[in-house]
Amino acid sequence: MSGRTVVEVIAAKRDGQVLAAAEITHLVRAFMQGDVADYQMAAWLMAVFFRGMDEMETVALTEAMLRSGRVLDLSSIPGVKVDKHSTGGVGDKVSIALAPLVAACGVPVPMVSGRGLGHTGGTLDKLEAIPGFRVQLSAEQFESIVRDVGCAMMGQTSEIAPADKRIYALRDVTATVECIPLIVASILSKKLAEGIDALVLDVKVGRGAFMKDLASARKLANALARVAARAGTRAVAILTDMDAPLGIAVGNAIETREAFDVLLGEAPSDLTECTLTLAEDMLLLASGGSRAEARVKLEAALADGSAARVAEKMVEAQGGNPRVVTDRRLLTPAPREAVVRAPQDGYVTDVDALAIGLAAVAMGAGRTRADQAVDHAVGLYVDKKPGARVGQGEVVARLRTRDDARAPQWVERVQNAFAFGDDAPAPRPLVLDRIDANSTSARAWD
């Protein structure tokens, strides 16, 4: 420390001063030891929210949170270990297909995932739709599965970046979530604790994403790539579209089923392309080469069934029935179906991802509080995406529910998420930008 007290450090950030790395490290350590009260940390977080942090301060916060718990050592596993993180979206089930696909190409993928909160789904909730699948693993079990199978997917344990968990809980109740330095430190402290060598970041952009516009998403991607590099981990951020849901399924069991469809060559084209695009960057970080060469390897792993076999091995190693990858009957949706129909002839011009996500939450597929349970079986299918030609009365969405009485209000919500017109909308690109530490500037937070 510089000799300043905690109150002086809070005041310094309130007044816009740059804090020394030692001051930030001491603050986090003292908070975890109980020497800094919750209200003092909350005051500091609010000061950061308004005054910001520069690049080196953000690196210091990331490393302090990272070192607050156990950093996994996967050095005994051969190869470059690469993970992927998504900032969250509606219908984003990419990780479930991505990890085994990349592992089938010889790149180890240790993945620590999260649960859904608000309108975005969580990978752990989707995986737990598989009966018996265990997402809570010890560090030793996690390492063993990555070594034997090539990939593993688990939840954050109390050992991994515990400071992040406590600080995020304060951010959530003090309106300080939407702050780029705090977002960056939260994401990277968890990911770097996995013992990875490289990281691909899927920064979603649009109404169904945390970042609604391209400028904000670029700012976040810029900061993530630079701070990861400063912390010693190579990273690339891919900005992908999230105005409309990704794929067709929105829910837990049905999203998991659709993710496995990617491995079987039967998934919607946008979901498959998003998975392959992110997988390309993971292979490039691991072994170099060209994007075309990476795509050939990935498509071969899909075509020869090796990616699906890795998924089966991972599911079995984590307690689930491996047949779930190829047998759709083992992931069954809720029994009742309600449909949304097109009110006119023409084209689907828009599907609001945020509205779809909130409808799924209202049905029970998501949560609005961290302690809520989810219903893995409920959800909905967005059968017609923007650009689809439809006839009046044609089904554009199907809801799978348990409750006939409330189905009409959910149908109305989903109906209102659709827009129709006489002309097809201009197609939106899936990949909006690609940013790495070499393509960013130090003005990440301006």
Short mmCIF file of C-alpha atoms in Angstrom, two decimals:
data_model
loop_
_atom_site.label_atom_id
_atom_site.label_comp_id
_atom_site.label_asym_id
_atom_site.label_seq_id
_atom_site.Cartn_x
_atom_site.Cartn_y
_atom_site.Cartn_z
CA MET A 1 0.00 0.00 0.00
CA SER A 2 0.97 3.63 -0.42
CA GLY A 3 0.13 4.21 3.22
CA ARG A 4 -3.38 5.47 2.46
CA THR A 5 -6.22 4.05 4.50
CA VAL A 6 -9.18 2.28 2.88
CA VAL A 7 -11.25 5.44 3.29
CA GLU A 8 -8.53 7.44 1.53
CA VAL A 9 -8.43 4.91 -1.31
CA ILE A 10 -12.20 5.18 -1.73
CA ALA A 11 -11.95 8.97 -1.72
CA ALA A 12 -9.09 8.90 -4.22
CA LYS A 13 -11.15 6.90 -6.71
CA ARG A 14 -14.18 9.10 -6.02
CA ASP A 15 -12.03 12.07 -7.04
CA GLY A 16 -10.85 10.35 -10.22
CA GLN A 17 -7.33 9.43 -9.15
CA VAL A 18 -5.47 6.41 -10.53
CA LEU A 19 -4.86 3.81 -7.83
CA ALA A 20 -1.64 1.85 -7.46
CA ALA A 21 -1.80 -1.88 -8.11
CA ALA A 22 -0.77 -2.53 -4.50
CA GLU A 23 -3.72 -0.47 -3.25
CA ILE A 24 -6.19 -2.46 -5.33
CA THR A 25 -4.64 -5.78 -4.29
CA HIS A 26 -4.77 -4.78 -0.62
CA LEU A 27 -8.38 -3.63 -0.92
CA VAL A 28 -9.54 -6.95 -2.38
CA ARG A 29 -7.52 -9.00 0.10
CA ALA A 30 -8.80 -6.96 3.06
CA PHE A 31 -12.37 -7.32 1.80
CA MET A 32 -12.03 -11.11 1.65
CA GLN A 33 -10.49 -11.16 5.16
CA GLY A 34 -13.35 -9.10 6.60
CA ASP A 35 -11.27 -5.99 7.24
CA VAL A 36 -13.19 -3.98 4.64
CA ALA A 37 -16.95 -3.84 5.17
CA ASP A 38 -19.49 -4.51 2.44
CA TYR A 39 -20.60 -0.89 2.52
CA GLN A 40 -17.02 0.29 1.98
CA MET A 41 -16.52 -2.01 -1.00
CA ALA A 42 -19.91 -0.88 -2.34
CA ALA A 43 -18.79 2.74 -2.07
CA TRP A 44 -15.58 1.95 -3.94
CA LEU A 45 -17.51 0.11 -6.67
CA MET A 46 -19.78 3.11 -7.14
CA ALA A 47 -16.71 5.37 -7.38
CA VAL A 48 -15.29 3.06 -10.07
CA PHE A 49 -18.64 3.06 -11.85
CA PHE A 50 -18.56 6.85 -12.20
CA ARG A 51 -14.80 7.47 -12.45
CA GLY A 52 -13.66 4.33 -14.28
CA MET A 53 -10.30 2.56 -14.17
CA ASP A 54 -7.43 2.65 -16.60
CA GLU A 55 -5.90 -0.42 -18.17
CA MET A 56 -3.32 -1.11 -15.48
CA GLU A 57 -5.84 -0.64 -12.68
CA THR A 58 -8.12 -3.15 -14.40
CA VAL A 59 -5.26 -5.62 -14.74
CA ALA A 60 -4.52 -5.21 -11.03
CA LEU A 61 -8.16 -5.79 -10.08
CA THR A 62 -8.37 -8.84 -12.36
CA GLU A 63 -5.25 -10.38 -10.86
CA ALA A 64 -6.30 -9.60 -7.29
CA MET A 65 -9.65 -11.34 -7.85
CA LEU A 66 -7.94 -14.20 -9.70
CA ARG A 67 -5.48 -14.74 -6.83
CA SER A 68 -8.22 -14.64 -4.18
CA GLY A 69 -8.69 -18.37 -4.70
CA ARG A 70 -7.17 -21.37 -6.39
CA VAL A 71 -5.65 -21.11 -9.86
CA LEU A 72 -5.86 -24.50 -11.53
CA ASP A 73 -2.65 -25.98 -12.84
CA LEU A 74 -3.29 -27.92 -16.05
CA SER A 75 0.33 -27.90 -17.19
CA SER A 76 0.47 -31.70 -17.01
CA ILE A 77 -2.09 -31.88 -19.84
CA PRO A 78 -0.28 -31.71 -23.20
CA GLY A 79 -1.21 -28.98 -25.66
CA VAL A 80 -2.40 -25.40 -25.58
CA LYS A 81 -5.50 -25.18 -23.38
CA VAL A 82 -8.14 -22.87 -24.89
CA ASP A 83 -11.54 -21.81 -23.55
CA LYS A 84 -14.39 -19.67 -24.84
CA HIS A 85 -16.59 -17.19 -22.99
CA SER A 86 -19.84 -15.63 -24.19
CA THR A 87 -21.24 -12.43 -22.75
CA GLY A 88 -24.67 -14.03 -23.05
CA GLY A 89 -27.61 -14.04 -25.39
CA VAL A 90 -30.93 -15.67 -26.21
CA GLY A 91 -30.68 -19.17 -27.63
CA ASP A 92 -26.92 -19.17 -27.14
CA LYS A 93 -26.12 -22.84 -26.61
CA VAL A 94 -22.84 -22.75 -28.54
CA SER A 95 -20.55 -23.93 -25.72
CA ILE A 96 -22.19 -27.35 -25.49
CA ALA A 97 -21.25 -28.14 -29.09
CA LEU A 98 -18.08 -26.06 -29.23
CA ALA A 99 -16.10 -27.75 -26.45
CA PRO A 100 -16.30 -31.32 -27.83
CA LEU A 101 -15.84 -30.11 -31.41
CA VAL A 102 -12.60 -28.29 -30.62
CA ALA A 103 -11.42 -31.15 -28.40
CA ALA A 104 -12.00 -33.57 -31.28
CA CYS A 105 -9.45 -31.51 -33.23
CA GLY A 106 -6.81 -32.12 -30.54
CA VAL A 107 -7.14 -28.91 -28.50
CA PRO A 108 -7.93 -29.38 -24.77
CA VAL A 109 -10.92 -27.28 -23.64
CA PRO A 110 -11.33 -26.71 -19.88
CA MET A 111 -14.55 -24.73 -19.49
CA VAL A 112 -15.99 -23.15 -16.35
CA SER A 113 -19.52 -21.95 -17.15
CA GLY A 114 -22.31 -20.06 -15.44
CA ARG A 115 -26.05 -20.09 -14.87
CA GLY A 116 -28.63 -17.92 -16.55
CA LEU A 117 -29.90 -14.74 -14.95
CA GLY A 118 -32.44 -12.40 -16.45
CA HIS A 119 -33.29 -12.93 -20.12
CA THR A 120 -30.10 -14.82 -21.03
CA GLY A 121 -29.75 -18.56 -20.54
CA GLY A 122 -26.89 -20.29 -18.75
CA THR A 123 -24.81 -23.23 -19.97
CA LEU A 124 -25.01 -25.01 -16.60
CA ASP A 125 -28.83 -24.93 -16.64
CA LYS A 126 -28.83 -26.42 -20.13
CA LEU A 127 -26.39 -29.18 -19.18
CA GLU A 128 -28.40 -30.04 -16.06
CA ALA A 129 -31.33 -30.85 -18.34
CA ILE A 130 -29.34 -34.06 -18.99
CA PRO A 131 -30.37 -36.48 -16.22
CA GLY A 132 -27.44 -37.22 -13.93
CA PHE A 133 -25.04 -34.72 -15.50
CA ARG A 134 -22.76 -33.28 -12.79
CA VAL A 135 -21.61 -29.69 -13.17
CA GLN A 136 -20.07 -29.50 -9.69
CA LEU A 137 -16.66 -31.13 -9.98
CA SER A 138 -13.57 -30.96 -7.83
CA ALA A 139 -10.47 -29.47 -9.41
CA GLU A 140 -8.99 -32.95 -9.56
CA GLN A 141 -12.03 -34.42 -11.31
CA PHE A 142 -12.10 -31.52 -13.75
CA GLU A 143 -8.43 -31.98 -14.64
CA SER A 144 -8.86 -35.73 -15.02
CA ILE A 145 -11.78 -35.38 -17.45
CA VAL A 146 -9.99 -32.77 -19.54
CA ARG A 147 -6.96 -35.08 -19.74
CA ASP A 148 -8.95 -38.23 -20.58
CA VAL A 149 -11.73 -36.81 -22.77
CA GLY A 150 -10.29 -33.55 -24.09
CA CYS A 151 -12.91 -31.26 -22.53
CA ALA A 152 -14.97 -30.76 -19.40
CA MET A 153 -17.65 -28.25 -18.42
CA MET A 154 -18.25 -27.32 -14.80
CA GLY A 155 -19.59 -24.54 -12.61
CA GLN A 156 -17.55 -22.06 -10.63
CA THR A 157 -16.49 -23.57 -7.31
CA SER A 158 -15.88 -21.79 -4.03
CA GLU A 159 -12.17 -22.14 -4.76
CA ILE A 160 -12.22 -20.29 -8.09
CA ALA A 161 -12.07 -16.48 -7.86
CA PRO A 162 -14.17 -16.23 -4.67
CA ALA A 163 -13.65 -12.46 -4.59
CA ASP A 164 -15.54 -12.19 -7.86
CA LYS A 165 -18.55 -13.95 -6.38
CA ARG A 166 -18.70 -11.62 -3.38
CA ILE A 167 -18.01 -8.46 -5.38
CA TYR A 168 -20.56 -9.38 -8.05
CA ALA A 169 -23.21 -9.88 -5.37
CA LEU A 170 -22.58 -6.28 -4.25
CA ARG A 171 -22.60 -4.98 -7.83
CA ASP A 172 -25.92 -6.69 -8.46
CA VAL A 173 -27.65 -4.82 -5.60
CA THR A 174 -25.88 -1.46 -5.98
CA ALA A 175 -26.57 -0.81 -9.69
CA THR A 176 -22.88 -1.07 -10.63
CA VAL A 177 -23.07 -4.04 -13.00
CA GLU A 178 -22.80 -2.00 -16.22
CA CYS A 179 -19.19 -0.89 -15.82
CA ILE A 180 -16.58 -2.10 -18.30
CA PRO A 181 -13.57 -2.40 -15.94
CA LEU A 182 -15.69 -4.33 -13.43
CA ILE A 183 -17.14 -6.55 -16.17
CA VAL A 184 -13.66 -7.28 -17.52
CA ALA A 185 -12.23 -8.17 -14.11
CA SER A 186 -15.22 -10.40 -13.34
CA ILE A 187 -15.03 -12.35 -16.60
CA LEU A 188 -11.28 -12.72 -16.77
CA SER A 189 -10.65 -13.54 -13.10
CA LYS A 190 -12.85 -16.64 -13.46
CA LYS A 191 -11.56 -17.67 -16.86
CA LEU A 192 -7.86 -17.23 -16.12
CA ALA A 193 -8.27 -19.25 -12.93
CA GLU A 194 -8.98 -22.30 -15.09
CA GLY A 195 -5.31 -22.58 -16.01
CA ILE A 196 -5.89 -21.85 -19.70
CA ASP A 197 -3.34 -20.60 -22.21
CA ALA A 198 -5.70 -18.76 -24.56
CA LEU A 199 -9.27 -17.50 -24.64
CA VAL A 200 -11.87 -16.71 -27.30
CA LEU A 201 -14.52 -14.20 -26.24
CA ASP A 202 -17.90 -14.10 -27.94
CA VAL A 203 -19.15 -10.55 -27.33
CA LYS A 204 -22.83 -10.51 -28.27
CA VAL A 205 -24.28 -7.32 -29.78
CA GLY A 206 -27.95 -6.36 -30.10
CA ARG A 207 -31.26 -6.26 -28.26
CA GLY A 208 -30.85 -9.74 -26.78
CA ALA A 209 -27.32 -9.00 -25.57
CA PHE A 210 -25.81 -7.13 -22.64
CA MET A 211 -24.18 -4.72 -25.11
CA LYS A 212 -26.94 -3.25 -27.26
CA ASP A 213 -24.82 -1.33 -29.77
CA LEU A 214 -21.64 -1.97 -31.71
CA ALA A 215 -19.67 0.91 -30.16
CA SER A 216 -20.23 -0.37 -26.61
CA ALA A 217 -19.43 -3.92 -27.63
CA ARG A 218 -16.19 -2.84 -29.30
CA LYS A 219 -15.22 -0.98 -26.13
CA LEU A 220 -15.80 -4.10 -24.01
CA ALA A 221 -14.02 -6.37 -26.50
CA ASN A 222 -11.08 -3.97 -26.65
CA ALA A 223 -10.74 -3.97 -22.87
CA LEU A 224 -11.09 -7.75 -22.56
CA ALA A 225 -8.43 -8.46 -25.19
CA ARG A 226 -5.91 -6.00 -23.78
CA VAL A 227 -6.33 -6.95 -20.12
CA ALA A 228 -6.13 -10.67 -20.93
CA ALA A 229 -2.88 -10.05 -22.82
CA ARG A 230 -1.49 -7.99 -19.91
CA ALA A 231 -2.36 -10.88 -17.59
CA GLY A 232 -0.39 -13.27 -19.81
CA THR A 233 -3.20 -14.95 -21.75
CA ARG A 234 -3.67 -14.62 -25.50
CA ALA A 235 -7.22 -13.65 -26.36
CA VAL A 236 -9.39 -12.67 -29.30
CA ALA A 237 -12.90 -11.20 -29.11
CA ILE A 238 -15.48 -11.96 -31.79
CA LEU A 239 -18.47 -9.60 -31.95
CA THR A 240 -21.56 -11.56 -33.05
CA ASP A 241 -25.12 -10.51 -33.75
CA MET A 242 -27.79 -10.97 -31.07
CA ASP A 243 -30.74 -8.95 -32.38
CA ALA A 244 -32.67 -12.17 -33.03
CA PRO A 245 -32.33 -15.44 -31.08
CA LEU A 246 -29.51 -17.79 -32.09
CA GLY A 247 -30.83 -20.99 -33.58
CA ILE A 248 -34.47 -21.96 -33.12
CA ALA A 249 -34.71 -23.39 -29.58
CA VAL A 250 -34.98 -21.18 -26.48
CA GLY A 251 -35.14 -23.14 -23.23
CA ASN A 252 -32.91 -25.63 -21.47
CA ALA A 253 -33.57 -29.21 -22.61
CA ILE A 254 -34.46 -28.11 -26.13
CA GLU A 255 -31.37 -25.90 -26.41
CA THR A 256 -29.14 -28.75 -25.27
CA ARG A 257 -30.76 -30.97 -27.87
CA GLU A 258 -30.19 -28.34 -30.56
CA ALA A 259 -26.54 -27.98 -29.50
CA PHE A 260 -26.03 -31.70 -30.02
CA ASP A 261 -27.72 -31.29 -33.42
CA VAL A 262 -24.72 -29.16 -34.41
CA LEU A 263 -22.49 -32.20 -33.89
CA LEU A 264 -24.85 -34.34 -35.98
CA GLY A 265 -25.05 -31.87 -38.88
CA GLU A 266 -28.73 -31.16 -38.23
CA ALA A 267 -28.73 -27.72 -36.55
CA PRO A 268 -29.95 -24.36 -37.88
CA SER A 269 -27.38 -22.72 -40.12
CA ASP A 270 -26.80 -19.63 -37.94
CA LEU A 271 -26.04 -21.76 -34.86
CA THR A 272 -23.70 -24.02 -36.82
CA GLU A 273 -21.88 -21.08 -38.38
CA CYS A 274 -21.46 -19.29 -35.04
CA THR A 275 -20.04 -22.49 -33.50
CA LEU A 276 -17.62 -23.06 -36.38
CA THR A 277 -16.48 -19.42 -36.42
CA LEU A 278 -15.58 -19.43 -32.72
CA ALA A 279 -14.00 -22.87 -33.04
CA GLU A 280 -11.78 -21.59 -35.86
CA ASP A 281 -10.35 -18.93 -33.59
CA MET A 282 -9.76 -21.46 -30.82
CA LEU A 283 -7.76 -23.66 -33.21
CA LEU A 284 -5.81 -20.67 -34.53
CA LEU A 285 -4.84 -19.64 -30.98
CA ALA A 286 -3.78 -23.20 -30.20
CA SER A 287 -1.75 -24.09 -33.26
CA GLY A 288 -1.74 -21.28 -35.80
CA GLY A 289 -2.30 -21.99 -39.49
CA SER A 290 -4.98 -20.45 -41.66
CA ARG A 291 -8.67 -20.00 -41.07
CA ALA A 292 -9.40 -22.21 -44.07
CA GLU A 293 -7.27 -25.02 -42.65
CA ALA A 294 -9.04 -24.74 -39.30
CA ARG A 295 -12.45 -24.92 -41.00
CA VAL A 296 -11.43 -28.10 -42.87
CA LYS A 297 -10.39 -29.78 -39.59
CA LEU A 298 -13.62 -28.80 -37.86
CA GLU A 299 -15.87 -29.91 -40.69
CA ALA A 300 -14.01 -33.24 -40.82
CA ALA A 301 -14.60 -33.75 -37.08
CA LEU A 302 -18.31 -33.21 -37.65
CA ALA A 303 -18.47 -35.40 -40.74
CA ASP A 304 -16.65 -38.41 -39.29
CA GLY A 305 -18.55 -38.31 -36.01
CA SER A 306 -15.51 -37.73 -33.81
CA ALA A 307 -16.95 -34.52 -32.32
CA ALA A 308 -20.15 -36.34 -31.33
CA ARG A 309 -18.10 -39.16 -29.79
CA VAL A 310 -16.15 -36.68 -27.65
CA ALA A 311 -19.47 -35.20 -26.49
CA GLU A 312 -20.67 -38.68 -25.53
CA LYS A 313 -17.49 -39.32 -23.54
CA MET A 314 -17.79 -35.97 -21.74
CA VAL A 315 -21.44 -36.58 -20.83
CA GLU A 316 -20.63 -40.06 -19.54
CA ALA A 317 -17.60 -38.85 -17.56
CA GLN A 318 -19.80 -36.25 -15.86
CA GLY A 319 -22.53 -38.72 -14.90
CA GLY A 320 -24.99 -38.47 -17.77
CA ASN A 321 -26.28 -40.97 -20.32
CA PRO A 322 -24.04 -40.68 -23.40
CA ARG A 323 -26.93 -41.70 -25.67
CA VAL A 324 -28.41 -38.24 -25.07
CA VAL A 325 -26.14 -36.88 -27.84
CA THR A 326 -27.85 -38.87 -30.59
CA ASP A 327 -31.22 -39.86 -29.09
CA ARG A 328 -33.57 -36.86 -29.08
CA ARG A 329 -36.12 -38.74 -26.96
CA LEU A 330 -33.86 -38.44 -23.89
CA LEU A 331 -34.30 -34.64 -23.78
CA THR A 332 -38.05 -34.16 -23.84
CA PRO A 333 -39.82 -30.78 -23.80
CA ALA A 334 -42.86 -29.98 -21.67
CA PRO A 335 -45.97 -31.86 -22.84
CA ARG A 336 -48.33 -29.06 -23.92
CA GLU A 337 -47.89 -27.03 -27.08
CA ALA A 338 -49.27 -23.59 -27.97
CA VAL A 339 -48.54 -21.91 -31.29
CA VAL A 340 -48.03 -18.39 -32.64
CA ARG A 341 -49.29 -17.75 -36.19
CA ALA A 342 -48.46 -15.14 -38.78
CA PRO A 343 -51.19 -12.49 -39.01
CA GLN A 344 -50.55 -11.82 -42.73
CA ASP A 345 -48.82 -12.98 -45.86
CA GLY A 346 -45.32 -11.59 -46.33
CA TYR A 347 -42.02 -11.82 -44.54
CA VAL A 348 -40.82 -11.99 -40.96
CA THR A 349 -38.98 -8.69 -40.71
CA ASP A 350 -37.89 -8.89 -37.09
CA VAL A 351 -37.80 -11.17 -34.05
CA ASP A 352 -36.89 -9.29 -30.87
CA ALA A 353 -34.42 -11.48 -28.98
CA LEU A 354 -34.97 -9.63 -25.70
CA ALA A 355 -38.74 -10.12 -25.85
CA ILE A 356 -38.29 -13.82 -26.66
CA GLY A 357 -35.86 -14.26 -23.79
CA LEU A 358 -38.17 -12.55 -21.31
CA ALA A 359 -41.09 -14.69 -22.48
CA ALA A 360 -39.03 -17.83 -21.86
CA VAL A 361 -38.20 -16.59 -18.35
CA ALA A 362 -41.89 -15.94 -17.66
CA MET A 363 -42.64 -19.51 -18.72
CA GLY A 364 -40.14 -20.81 -16.15
CA ALA A 365 -37.12 -21.50 -18.37
CA GLY A 366 -35.05 -18.78 -16.68
CA ARG A 367 -34.70 -16.94 -13.41
CA THR A 368 -34.88 -13.38 -12.13
CA ARG A 369 -33.09 -14.19 -8.85
CA ALA A 370 -29.91 -16.21 -8.46
CA ASP A 371 -31.60 -18.61 -6.00
CA GLN A 372 -34.49 -19.54 -8.30
CA ALA A 373 -34.85 -22.98 -9.85
CA VAL A 374 -35.60 -23.37 -13.56
CA ASP A 375 -37.92 -25.76 -15.35
CA HIS A 376 -35.67 -27.56 -17.80
CA ALA A 377 -38.53 -28.83 -19.94
CA VAL A 378 -40.33 -25.59 -20.86
CA GLY A 379 -39.29 -23.35 -23.70
CA LEU A 380 -40.16 -22.26 -27.21
CA TYR A 381 -39.14 -22.71 -30.82
CA VAL A 382 -38.72 -19.69 -33.08
CA ASP A 383 -39.56 -21.53 -36.28
CA LYS A 384 -39.45 -18.49 -38.56
CA LYS A 385 -36.50 -16.11 -38.33
CA PRO A 386 -36.08 -12.68 -39.98
CA GLY A 387 -36.19 -13.04 -43.76
CA ALA A 388 -38.52 -16.06 -43.77
CA ARG A 389 -41.48 -15.87 -46.12
CA VAL A 390 -44.77 -16.78 -44.41
CA GLY A 391 -48.43 -17.17 -45.24
CA GLN A 392 -51.27 -15.88 -43.12
CA GLY A 393 -51.99 -18.37 -40.34
CA GLU A 394 -48.65 -20.16 -40.73
CA VAL A 395 -46.99 -21.22 -37.47
CA VAL A 396 -44.01 -18.98 -36.68
CA ALA A 397 -43.32 -20.14 -33.12
CA ARG A 398 -44.24 -23.06 -30.84
CA LEU A 399 -44.33 -22.87 -27.05
CA ARG A 400 -43.84 -25.98 -24.90
CA THR A 401 -45.51 -25.47 -21.53
CA ARG A 402 -47.00 -27.30 -18.56
CA ASP A 403 -49.76 -24.75 -17.91
CA ASP A 404 -52.67 -24.41 -20.36
CA ALA A 405 -54.29 -21.65 -18.32
CA ARG A 406 -51.37 -19.23 -18.70
CA ALA A 407 -50.41 -20.23 -22.23
CA PRO A 408 -52.47 -17.45 -23.92
CA GLN A 409 -50.53 -14.68 -22.16
CA TRP A 410 -47.21 -16.27 -23.16
CA VAL A 411 -48.41 -16.68 -26.74
CA GLU A 412 -49.28 -12.97 -26.79
CA ARG A 413 -45.80 -12.04 -25.54
CA VAL A 414 -44.11 -14.13 -28.21
CA GLN A 415 -46.50 -12.81 -30.88
CA ASN A 416 -45.48 -9.26 -29.96
CA ALA A 417 -41.81 -10.15 -30.46
CA PHE A 418 -42.44 -10.72 -34.19
CA ALA A 419 -42.78 -8.07 -36.88
CA PHE A 420 -44.06 -8.72 -40.40
CA GLY A 421 -43.94 -6.81 -43.66
CA ASP A 422 -44.33 -7.05 -47.39
CA ASP A 423 -40.60 -6.94 -48.12
CA ALA A 424 -37.77 -9.11 -46.87
CA PRO A 425 -35.37 -7.34 -44.48
CA ALA A 426 -31.73 -6.85 -45.42
CA PRO A 427 -29.69 -9.77 -44.07
CA ARG A 428 -27.56 -9.07 -40.99
CA PRO A 429 -24.02 -10.47 -40.83
CA LEU A 430 -23.34 -12.94 -38.02
CA VAL A 431 -19.80 -11.68 -37.31
CA LEU A 432 -19.67 -7.92 -36.82
CA ASP A 433 -16.01 -7.51 -35.84
CA ARG A 434 -12.94 -9.36 -34.58
CA ILE A 435 -10.59 -7.73 -32.03
CA ASP A 436 -7.37 -8.95 -30.46
CA ALA A 437 -4.68 -7.30 -28.36
CA ASN A 438 -2.76 -6.28 -31.49
CA SER A 439 -5.75 -4.57 -33.08
CA THR A 440 -6.85 -2.63 -30.00
CA SER A 441 -5.72 0.64 -28.58
CA ALA A 442 -4.91 1.75 -25.05
CA ARG A 443 -7.98 4.00 -25.23
CA ALA A 444 -10.14 1.01 -24.32
CA TRP A 445 -12.23 2.88 -21.78
CA ASP A 446 -12.67 6.24 -23.55
#
